[in-house]
Tab-separated table of C-alpha atoms in Angstrom:
chain	number	residue	atom	x	y	z
Z	1	MET	CA	133.127	81.729	166.099
Z	2	ARG	CA	132.991	83.692	162.852
Z	3	PHE	CA	130.313	82.910	160.322
Z	4	ASP	CA	131.471	81.521	156.955
Z	5	VAL	CA	129.088	83.741	154.942
Z	6	VAL	CA	129.156	87.543	154.551
Z	7	GLU	CA	126.257	89.977	154.395
Z	8	SER	CA	125.261	91.026	150.901
Z	9	GLU	CA	122.273	92.126	148.852
Z	10	ARG	CA	120.617	88.753	149.499
Z	11	ILE	CA	122.077	87.771	152.876
Z	12	GLU	CA	121.287	89.501	156.167
Z	13	PHE	CA	122.375	88.785	159.744
Z	14	LYS	CA	120.160	89.385	162.784
Z	15	GLU	CA	120.963	88.563	166.398
Z	16	ALA	CA	117.309	87.825	167.257
Z	17	VAL	CA	113.794	87.792	165.844
Z	18	ASN	CA	112.804	91.463	165.798
Z	19	ASP	CA	110.973	94.033	163.659
Z	20	SER	CA	114.083	94.561	161.545
Z	21	ALA	CA	114.193	90.845	160.660
Z	22	ILE	CA	110.512	90.935	159.639
Z	23	LYS	CA	111.097	94.005	157.441
Z	24	THR	CA	114.021	92.240	155.767
Z	25	ILE	CA	111.918	89.138	155.083
Z	26	ALA	CA	109.213	91.265	153.431
Z	27	ALA	CA	111.832	93.136	151.394
Z	28	PHE	CA	113.408	89.893	150.163
Z	29	ALA	CA	109.965	88.586	149.117
Z	30	ASN	CA	109.371	91.799	147.160
Z	31	GLY	CA	112.767	91.570	145.488
Z	32	GLY	CA	114.779	88.607	144.320
Z	33	GLY	CA	114.658	86.579	147.530
Z	34	GLY	CA	117.397	86.010	150.084
Z	35	LYS	CA	118.388	84.489	153.411
Z	36	VAL	CA	118.140	85.871	156.928
Z	37	TYR	CA	120.446	84.276	159.506
Z	38	ILE	CA	119.064	84.767	163.022
Z	39	GLY	CA	121.675	84.280	165.721
Z	40	VAL	CA	124.509	86.050	163.886
Z	41	SER	CA	125.725	89.582	164.724
Z	42	ASP	CA	126.287	92.239	162.050
Z	43	ASP	CA	130.031	91.585	162.109
Z	44	GLY	CA	129.522	87.870	161.379
Z	45	GLU	CA	129.999	86.530	164.904
Z	46	VAL	CA	127.774	83.513	165.636
Z	47	VAL	CA	125.986	84.433	168.869
Z	48	GLY	CA	123.387	81.685	168.563
Z	49	VAL	CA	119.751	81.511	169.575
Z	50	GLN	CA	119.142	80.427	173.178
Z	51	ASP	CA	115.477	79.349	172.964
Z	52	VAL	CA	115.158	77.992	169.423
Z	53	ASP	CA	111.548	76.817	169.809
Z	54	GLY	CA	110.484	80.122	171.350
Z	55	GLU	CA	112.197	82.145	168.626
Z	56	LEU	CA	110.637	79.976	165.896
Z	57	LEU	CA	107.175	80.576	167.376
Z	58	LYS	CA	107.891	84.301	167.645
Z	59	LEU	CA	109.133	84.389	164.038
Z	60	THR	CA	106.064	82.597	162.671
Z	61	ASP	CA	103.720	84.776	164.714
Z	62	LYS	CA	105.407	88.019	163.601
Z	63	MET	CA	105.295	86.972	159.934
Z	64	LYS	CA	101.597	85.983	160.229
Z	65	THR	CA	100.486	89.132	162.022
Z	66	ASN	CA	102.753	91.797	160.497
Z	67	ILE	CA	103.212	90.979	156.811
Z	68	ARG	CA	100.421	91.243	154.241
Z	69	PRO	CA	99.493	89.427	152.111
Z	70	ASP	CA	100.298	86.105	153.807
Z	71	ILE	CA	103.986	85.363	153.275
Z	72	LEU	CA	104.333	81.970	154.963
Z	73	MET	CA	104.237	79.994	151.693
Z	74	THR	CA	107.139	82.105	150.425
Z	75	VAL	CA	109.563	81.239	153.236
Z	76	SER	CA	111.215	78.133	154.608
Z	77	VAL	CA	112.868	77.977	158.005
Z	78	ASP	CA	115.704	75.699	159.102
Z	79	VAL	CA	117.904	75.460	162.181
Z	80	GLU	CA	121.644	74.952	161.676
Z	81	SER	CA	124.325	74.205	164.265
Z	82	TYR	CA	127.637	76.067	164.378
Z	83	GLY	CA	129.692	74.479	167.097
Z	84	ASP	CA	127.436	74.446	170.142
Z	85	LYS	CA	125.293	77.355	168.882
Z	86	LYS	CA	122.054	77.223	166.904
Z	87	VAL	CA	121.222	79.619	164.061
Z	88	ILE	CA	117.780	80.015	162.470
Z	89	VAL	CA	118.000	80.309	158.681
Z	90	VAL	CA	115.027	81.895	156.915
Z	91	THR	CA	115.111	81.322	153.159
Z	92	VAL	CA	112.817	83.766	151.368
Z	93	ARG	CA	111.748	83.211	147.774
Z	94	ARG	CA	110.516	86.011	145.513
Z	95	GLY	CA	106.834	86.191	146.386
Z	96	SER	CA	104.005	85.663	143.936
Z	97	LYS	CA	101.621	88.059	145.747
Z	98	ARG	CA	103.802	91.193	145.675
Z	99	PRO	CA	103.878	93.761	147.054
Z	100	TYR	CA	104.324	92.553	150.638
Z	101	TYR	CA	103.960	95.232	153.277
Z	102	LEU	CA	103.963	95.624	157.036
């Protein structure tokens, strides 16, 4: 299944929660904000997230431990379904405590 959104300056696709996703979240908070779709490949294919709860815990933990100052109030996290696959959507607002760094 192809995703109905394309990558841009404020939209980024990641297949899983990883260091690259955390860097993108910090960058969006330093800039104008954006969305990170976790469970979508770079070419827009919805691969889904197998263990949604585990990935959400991993995401929260990585944001808490790797990004300074605390960024959690700047992001909201939702889970969306695309067919039988789940995608984690991280919406990042422009942060009020910039600069955010790893």
